[in-house]
Each structure stands twice: as C-alpha cells, then as structure tokens.
RNA sequence: GCCUUUGUAGCUCAGUGGUAGAGCACUUCCUUGGUAAGGAAGAGGUCGGCAGUUCAAUCCUGCUCAAAGGCUCCA
C-alpha cells in the first residue's frame, strides 16, 4: 500500500501501482469523467500512469490551468490527426498549448492552405473526437523512433529526435495519428467537444529566421459548446473595445506619419481624460507625502554615463543631440531617475529628512523596435507617473507598504478590482549577475515578500526576473473581459544611490547611503489610458469622461435657455457642450449616445416654462425632469463616489 | 529587426491597364422638431511615396514609408 496526499492535506492509502484515474473513480464517477491529467509530486502526468510510491496527488480538470494545458496540447494532436487525414504528406513541427488554446506548426509540402480550409479541419476534428480514441503512450527506442519518422519523411521530428537521449523518448498515438511527444495527454479524444480554428500565420522552424517558414495554425477547443460561444463573444467584444479603434472614434488620440511612428498626439478629449487621471494621482500623491518636481526633456550625456544607462542602453537608444558651437552631447531622457538623484544632491540630507519622495509626470523617449510598436501600449514617447523614494534602509519595508496602499487605492478608484502581483527576485544560482551586496539584497527581497503578504496581495514569485540593481514587484490587473494587463511597478534600487554617491548624515553623525525605490502605479499614462479604454469600452466614469454632458435644445427657440443652463453647469465644473445644430432632438440624442456622453440635458418649451431640465442618462434613457440644482447634485454625487461601473 | 497581409475622400469601404465611386461626416438651403439617424443640393481624392514596364498605371514590377497580424512561447 502507498500513501496518497491530496491538496487539502488529506492522506489516503491505495494499492501500489494505482493510477490517478483509479483514485478519481474511488472518489466519484463524475470526477473521473472530468479528469484530464494529474499532478503527482508536482509533475503533470497522464491520469493513466501508475504511482509506485507515496506521493502527493492533485487531479487536474478543466478548472485547473495545467488541466487546460493538457487538454489543449491533446487538441493539437487531434488537429494534427485531422490535417494528416485531409492533407496527406504534411510534416509536423511542434504543437504546444498556449495561454488560450494551442497551435501546430506544419509544413504542407506546398499544398495550398488558408482560412477557407478551417471549416473542413474543424469538422474532421469533431468527427475524430467522436471516435473517442484513447491517447496511448509508448516508450520507444531512439532507433525505432528515427525509423518511424524516416519512413514518414518528417525531417522536423527527426531533428527534434536528434536532441533527445535514447531511453527518454515516448510516442503518443490516438486513432491513426502517432506523434513524438513527452505528454501528458487527456484520456481520450471524446472529451473535446467544441473546436475553432482561429488564424494562420507564418512561423520559422524553431524560431530561427534563417530556417524554413512553416504554417502555424492557431486554434482553441472546449469541453462545452457554450464555452466556445463565450470565448468567441469575448474575442468580438475585445475587437470592439480595441483602444486604437475607440481612440479614433472618440477623438482621444491620433498618430501621424509626419510626426513619426510611436509618437502619439493627444487630441483635446484625450488630453482632458489624461489630465483628470494626472490630477487624481497628483492629489493622492500629495496626501501620501510626495513632492512634485519637474525636470527637462534632455540631459547631458554625462548624466547617463554616471547612471550607467549610457553603457547599457546607449546603442539601443536614440542618437545624441549636439550643440552647434561646443559640440556637447545631450540625450532625450529615457528615464527620470538620474534627474531625481541630482535633485537629491542639491543639498546635504539628514536622516531626519528621509524619506524624500520626488514625483514627476515625466515624459521619456525610448527607441522601440519597429515591429514592437502597438497603439498606445507600446510607444516611443510616453509619460511615466514616476516617483523615487529616497529612504533609510530601515524605512524600505514601511515605504514599500505605503506604495502598495497607493497603488491599490488607484486600482480601486479606476475600477480594477481583480489584481495580482509578481515578485521578481534574484536568480539564486547566478548571484554575480547582480550588483550590490548580498545582505542588502536579502533584506530587500524579504521586505518585498513581507510587505506583499501583509497587504494580502495574491503573488507569484519569479526567480531570476529581478532587475540587475534590485528586486521588484509588478502589478497585474484583470479587465472586464478577463484579460490580464501588466500595470504599475515598484522596484528597490541600491545601484543608483551608489553611482550618484548619494548620502545622508545619520544619527551617529556619519555618512550613510540611502536606498531608492522606483515606483509608477500606472506605469505610463499612455498605456494606462489604453487599458482604461479597453476596460470600459470607452464608457468612462463620469469624473473621467471628456464630455460629461450635452445640453440639447429641442429647437433653436430654446437656445438662450440652453446657453444659460450650460453656463451654470460650467460654473459647477461640469464639462460638455450645447448641441446647436439644426437637427431634430432624436438625432442629437443619438449622436450624444454614440459619442458616449454620460448625461443629456434636454430643454424645450415645457422645461423653459417650468424652469426645469429633462435629464437623460446614456444607456439608461429618460430620467424625467428636475431642477438644474437637482441634476447638478446627482452629477456631483456620481463624481465624488469615485466608483465605477464599466458596463454599457 | 524578421515573415505575411494591407494602404483609394475626414471616417468605413467598393472598383477598373484608358487619369475614380458609395454611405457617414462636412458646407449651403428647406424644415422649428419632444427622447437613438428629417429632406435637398454642393464641395471634397496627385488612388501612401519614389522609380520602372507600357501609347497609356490607382491597377503590372521594384524600392520605400506606414499600419495590422505573427515571430523572439523550442516534442
């Protein structure tokens, strides 16, 4: 008998050689039907594998990420089977599961292929799935494996075999398709109910541009038809919410070939939105003890030589700007931190002055590769909501927690209720990659972990992902469509204070080196606005909406009344416009709705006579008539709530 | 950066080896209206840029610029 430990800590005894599937059956038949694979001692394996010693066991189903991964990987094999049946002679590269679905790289030997063929492959996959073929694992010798793929003429698999050691090679067969694969796989093809081929793209064999370009087919599968429908709905919704599309439609920002790629132009409405965000954060930061500063857009080369950025990024950055007479070199600033270090140095600092928190909405310029540019999320000129906290080593933990509080406050105010954090630490094996002494690192890493724990942040720890100058914590948020975005970051830095020889006088009257914390809740305003657009679908909360209201006179007879009302609204700091066009009220309403204006104030004969306004809310319709004061109170309340509804 | 695809009016798009069209937006006129598109007329394009083939290029070829998707997720 062997002892099996379950994730909840429960221990049960089973016969030696029991399979995860047996265990599932011993619990319930329903569970057994849903088991896709299993995690035995932390390793994902087939549910049919025999367990030969005491082990921890987690049965994986569709609800587990690793279960989904197994499912999609098996689906890739099913797709390969379908393709081989329909296009004999096709050679196969690799076919892994990805975050949403899977792909297979194939070489069709010159056969024509495009998205027109998706349907027949989908149909074939369903047909093959209905056969409920088992995925059968088989150990093969390298010799036999080579013989198999030689006969098939698949040079890709032969190349993969080349890199594998004899004795560790396994084949998986389902139906008529056999593939070189280390697994694991789901029990049988019948679990795959719903199939959709998504796109076809070129991809180099082994990601090497000098090698043959293969055809990559992206697809996704689900155990229930309804889940596929939901997924396709999300894809469509994502397309509708694309910030590049909405940015144009709502006149928020634009790009111009003449200005240059990756250099966004903020239009009046986008600027309004952006300024609201800036002011919101500025106020929050002042409350949190930050001091706003402003630094120039260019700086002498010497600054970046000192900071070390010149050595590291000099080549990848934009070329220097030279003064005509003296031939001095200046650079567009790629980050704000060196400037802030120089601000720190403007006078001697005492331990009593710390922490010093310098904040700047600093516009920076970085060279990004041509192919990496994307809307507002990846640009060459952007504004960071940057700040640097200079503190004593004993203050790091407390400051870190304060920053987490600020970031979470910002997320909440902007409607991001689901978030998580990634803590990036040193690569334990290669400590020499990092600068600074071990003691500082240990302290900083421990502080970050402790702060995150204390704040109850759901975190993932990644080793080897730290910056070379210190560990960091990155925030991720989930948007209304369940997509993950990386947002703000907090980083601990021991390097810059050293490079800039920053000091403070301690209580012992000797010189000490401060620690620097870099942090940016939004990361970049550009990227954040893009995420905000996609999260809200352009339906911004009232306090951020570029136009908060539109005053719509029924006819030009009521224009004076409309103008008078609008003036009073403006005095209350409400923004918007009066629609003076010679159009019917239905048209004015439609246009305001299309432009996602939150409130419409409709005035005609009745309203003027009674001294009232008729209020209509976007997406909700007529709210009836009320006094202007009542409307303003309504609007102000919604603004001050700072809460957020992203629907509609 | 590399691969694939795309580039026609402000926007969304149709179209052809013989120098271009629709809808919306815009301008003017009519209409003065009650909760998601009132009517008419007009104006608007070096068909991304440069070069080549041709009697003739928006269309074919090459280069270039920009955008979209993909690659840098290794059975």
Coordinates of C-alpha atoms in Angstrom, one line a residue, chain A residues 200-462:
Chain A
X200 CA -3.0 31.0 -39.7
X201 CA 0.4 32.7 -39.7
X202 CA 4.0 32.1 -40.8
X203 CA 6.5 31.0 -38.2
X204 CA 10.1 30.0 -38.6
X205 CA 11.1 26.5 -37.7
X206 CA 12.5 26.7 -34.2
X207 CA 12.0 30.5 -34.2
X208 CA 15.1 30.9 -36.4
X209 CA 14.7 33.3 -39.3
X210 CA 17.3 31.6 -41.4
X211 CA 15.3 28.4 -41.4
X212 CA 12.2 27.3 -43.3
X213 CA 9.0 29.2 -42.7
X214 CA 6.2 26.9 -41.6
X215 CA 2.5 27.3 -41.5
X216 CA 1.3 27.9 -37.9
X217 CA -2.4 27.2 -37.2
X218 CA -3.8 28.7 -34.1
X219 CA -6.9 27.0 -32.7
X220 CA -8.9 26.5 -29.5
X221 CA -11.1 23.8 -28.1
X222 CA -13.6 23.4 -25.3
X223 CA -15.4 20.7 -23.4
X224 CA -18.7 22.5 -23.9
X225 CA -20.1 24.3 -26.9
X226 CA -21.3 27.1 -24.7
X227 CA -17.7 27.9 -23.6
X228 CA -16.6 28.3 -27.2
X229 CA -19.5 30.7 -27.8
X230 CA -18.4 32.7 -24.7
X231 CA -14.9 32.8 -25.9
X232 CA -15.9 33.9 -29.4
X233 CA -18.1 36.6 -27.8
X234 CA -15.1 37.8 -25.8
X235 CA -12.9 37.9 -28.9
X236 CA -15.6 40.1 -30.7
X237 CA -16.0 42.3 -27.7
X238 CA -12.3 42.8 -27.5
X239 CA -12.2 43.9 -31.1
X240 CA -15.0 46.4 -30.4
X241 CA -13.1 47.7 -27.4
X242 CA -9.7 48.0 -29.1
X243 CA -8.3 51.3 -27.8
X244 CA -6.9 52.1 -31.3
X245 CA -10.4 52.0 -32.8
X246 CA -12.1 53.8 -29.9
X247 CA -9.3 56.3 -29.6
X248 CA -10.1 57.3 -33.2
X249 CA -13.9 57.2 -32.8
X250 CA -13.9 59.2 -29.6
X251 CA -11.2 61.5 -30.8
X252 CA -8.9 60.8 -27.9
X253 CA -5.5 60.5 -29.7
X254 CA -4.1 60.1 -33.1
X255 CA -0.9 59.2 -34.9
X256 CA 0.6 61.0 -37.8
X257 CA 3.2 59.7 -40.2
X258 CA 4.8 63.1 -40.4
X259 CA 5.2 63.3 -36.6
X260 CA 6.6 59.8 -36.6
X261 CA 5.6 56.3 -35.6
X262 CA 5.0 55.5 -31.9
X263 CA 4.6 59.2 -31.1
X264 CA 1.0 59.8 -30.1
X265 CA -0.8 63.1 -30.5
X266 CA -3.2 63.7 -27.7
X267 CA -6.4 65.3 -29.0
X268 CA -8.5 67.7 -26.9
X269 CA -10.8 65.0 -25.5
X270 CA -7.9 62.6 -24.8
X271 CA -6.0 65.3 -23.1
X272 CA -9.0 66.1 -20.8
X273 CA -9.1 62.4 -19.8
X274 CA -5.4 62.2 -19.3
X275 CA -5.3 65.4 -17.2
X276 CA -8.1 64.1 -15.0
X277 CA -6.0 61.0 -14.3
X278 CA -2.9 63.0 -13.6
X279 CA -4.7 65.3 -11.2
X280 CA -6.3 62.4 -9.5
X281 CA -2.9 60.8 -8.9
X282 CA -1.2 64.1 -8.1
X283 CA -3.7 64.7 -5.3
X284 CA -3.3 61.2 -4.0
X285 CA 0.4 61.6 -4.0
X286 CA 0.4 64.9 -2.2
X287 CA -1.7 63.3 0.5
X288 CA 0.9 60.4 0.6
X289 CA 3.8 62.9 1.2
X290 CA 5.2 63.1 -2.3
X291 CA 6.8 66.3 -3.6
X292 CA 6.2 67.1 -7.2
X293 CA 9.2 68.1 -9.3
X294 CA 9.8 68.9 -12.9
X295 CA 13.0 68.0 -15.0
X296 CA 13.9 68.8 -18.6
X297 CA 13.4 66.5 -21.5
X298 CA 17.0 66.3 -22.5
X299 CA 20.1 65.9 -20.4
X300 CA 23.8 65.8 -20.9
X301 CA 25.5 62.5 -21.8
X302 CA 27.4 62.7 -18.6
X303 CA 24.3 62.2 -16.5
X304 CA 23.6 58.8 -18.2
X305 CA 27.3 57.8 -18.1
X306 CA 27.1 58.3 -14.3
X307 CA 23.8 56.4 -14.0
X308 CA 25.1 53.5 -16.1
X309 CA 22.3 53.8 -18.6
X310 CA 24.6 55.0 -21.3
X311 CA 26.7 51.9 -21.1
X312 CA 23.6 49.7 -21.0
X313 CA 21.3 51.4 -23.5
X314 CA 23.4 53.9 -25.4
X315 CA 23.3 51.8 -28.6
X316 CA 19.7 51.0 -28.4
X317 CA 18.6 54.5 -27.7
X318 CA 18.0 57.5 -29.9
X319 CA 21.2 59.2 -31.1
X320 CA 22.6 62.1 -29.3
X321 CA 21.7 65.7 -29.9
X322 CA 24.8 68.0 -30.3
X323 CA 25.1 71.7 -29.6
X324 CA 26.3 73.6 -32.7
X325 CA 29.2 75.5 -31.1
X326 CA 30.6 73.4 -28.3
X327 CA 29.7 70.0 -29.7
X328 CA 28.3 68.8 -26.4
X329 CA 26.2 65.7 -26.4
X330 CA 22.7 65.6 -25.0
X331 CA 20.2 62.8 -24.9
X332 CA 16.4 62.7 -24.9
X333 CA 15.6 61.4 -21.5
X334 CA 14.8 57.8 -21.4
X335 CA 14.0 57.8 -17.6
X336 CA 13.6 60.3 -14.8
X337 CA 15.6 58.6 -12.0
X338 CA 19.0 60.2 -12.7
X339 CA 17.5 63.6 -12.7
X340 CA 15.9 62.9 -9.4
X341 CA 19.2 61.8 -8.0
X342 CA 20.6 65.1 -8.9
X343 CA 17.7 66.8 -7.1
X344 CA 18.5 64.8 -4.0
X345 CA 22.1 66.1 -4.3
X346 CA 21.2 69.7 -4.3
X347 CA 21.7 69.9 -0.6
X348 CA 23.1 67.8 2.3
X349 CA 20.4 65.5 3.6
X350 CA 19.9 64.4 7.2
X351 CA 18.4 61.1 8.3
X352 CA 15.6 63.3 9.6
X353 CA 14.8 64.4 6.0
X354 CA 14.1 60.9 4.8
X355 CA 12.1 59.5 3.2
X356 CA 12.2 62.1 0.4
X357 CA 9.6 61.3 -2.2
X358 CA 10.1 63.0 -5.5
X359 CA 7.2 62.7 -8.0
X360 CA 7.1 63.7 -11.7
X361 CA 4.9 63.1 -14.6
X362 CA 8.0 62.8 -16.8
X363 CA 7.8 62.3 -20.5
X364 CA 10.5 60.0 -21.7
X365 CA 11.6 58.8 -25.1
X366 CA 12.9 55.3 -25.9
X367 CA 13.8 53.6 -29.1
X368 CA 11.4 50.7 -29.6
X369 CA 11.8 48.3 -32.4
X370 CA 9.6 48.9 -35.4
X371 CA 7.6 45.7 -35.1
X372 CA 7.0 46.2 -31.4
X373 CA 5.0 49.4 -31.6
X374 CA 1.3 49.0 -30.8
X375 CA -1.3 51.7 -30.4
X376 CA -0.8 53.5 -27.1
X377 CA 0.5 50.4 -25.3
X378 CA 4.0 50.4 -26.8
X379 CA 5.2 53.8 -28.0
X380 CA 8.4 55.7 -28.4
X381 CA 7.4 58.8 -26.4
X382 CA 5.4 58.4 -23.2
X383 CA 4.8 59.9 -19.8
X384 CA 5.6 58.0 -16.7
X385 CA 3.8 58.7 -13.4
X386 CA 7.2 58.3 -11.9
X387 CA 8.4 58.9 -8.4
X388 CA 11.5 58.0 -6.5
X389 CA 11.6 57.5 -2.8
X390 CA 15.0 58.0 -1.1
X391 CA 14.9 56.4 2.3
X392 CA 17.0 54.8 5.0
X393 CA 17.4 51.1 4.8
X394 CA 15.2 50.6 7.9
X395 CA 12.4 52.5 6.1
X396 CA 12.3 50.3 3.0
X397 CA 9.6 48.0 4.2
X398 CA 7.3 50.7 5.5
X399 CA 7.7 52.8 2.3
X400 CA 7.1 49.7 0.2
X401 CA 3.8 49.1 2.0
X402 CA 2.8 52.6 1.6
X403 CA 3.4 52.4 -2.1
X404 CA 1.3 49.2 -2.3
X405 CA -1.5 51.1 -0.5
X406 CA -1.3 53.9 -3.0
X407 CA -1.3 51.5 -6.0
X408 CA -4.3 49.6 -4.7
X409 CA -6.2 52.8 -4.0
X410 CA -5.6 53.8 -7.6
X411 CA -6.7 50.5 -8.9
X412 CA -9.9 50.5 -6.9
X413 CA -10.8 54.1 -7.9
X414 CA -10.4 53.1 -11.5
X415 CA -12.5 50.0 -11.3
X416 CA -9.8 47.3 -11.4
X417 CA -11.0 45.0 -8.7
X418 CA -9.0 41.9 -9.7
X419 CA -5.3 42.3 -9.4
X420 CA -2.3 40.2 -8.5
X421 CA 1.4 40.8 -8.2
X422 CA 4.6 39.3 -9.4
X423 CA 7.6 39.5 -7.2
X424 CA 10.8 39.3 -9.2
X425 CA 13.9 38.1 -7.2
X426 CA 17.5 37.2 -8.0
X427 CA 18.4 34.0 -9.8
X428 CA 19.6 32.0 -6.8
X429 CA 22.3 30.2 -8.9
X430 CA 23.8 33.3 -10.6
X431 CA 24.2 35.9 -7.9
X432 CA 27.1 37.5 -9.7
X433 CA 24.7 38.9 -12.3
X434 CA 23.5 41.4 -9.8
X435 CA 25.2 44.4 -8.2
X436 CA 25.0 45.3 -4.5
X437 CA 25.9 43.2 -1.6
X438 CA 24.1 40.1 -0.6
X439 CA 23.0 41.5 2.7
X440 CA 21.1 44.4 1.1
X441 CA 19.5 42.0 -1.4
X442 CA 18.4 39.6 1.2
X443 CA 16.9 42.4 3.2
X444 CA 15.2 44.0 0.2
X445 CA 13.8 40.7 -1.0
X446 CA 12.5 39.8 2.4
X447 CA 10.9 43.3 2.7
X448 CA 9.1 42.9 -0.6
X449 CA 7.7 39.5 0.3
X450 CA 6.7 40.5 3.7
X451 CA 5.0 43.7 2.5
X452 CA 3.1 41.8 -0.1
X453 CA 2.0 39.2 2.4
X454 CA 0.9 41.8 4.9
X455 CA -1.1 43.6 2.3
X456 CA -2.8 40.3 1.3
X457 CA -1.7 40.6 -2.3
X458 CA -2.1 37.4 -4.4
X459 CA 1.5 37.0 -5.6
X460 CA 3.7 34.8 -7.8
X461 CA 7.4 34.7 -7.1
X462 CA 9.7 34.6 -10.1

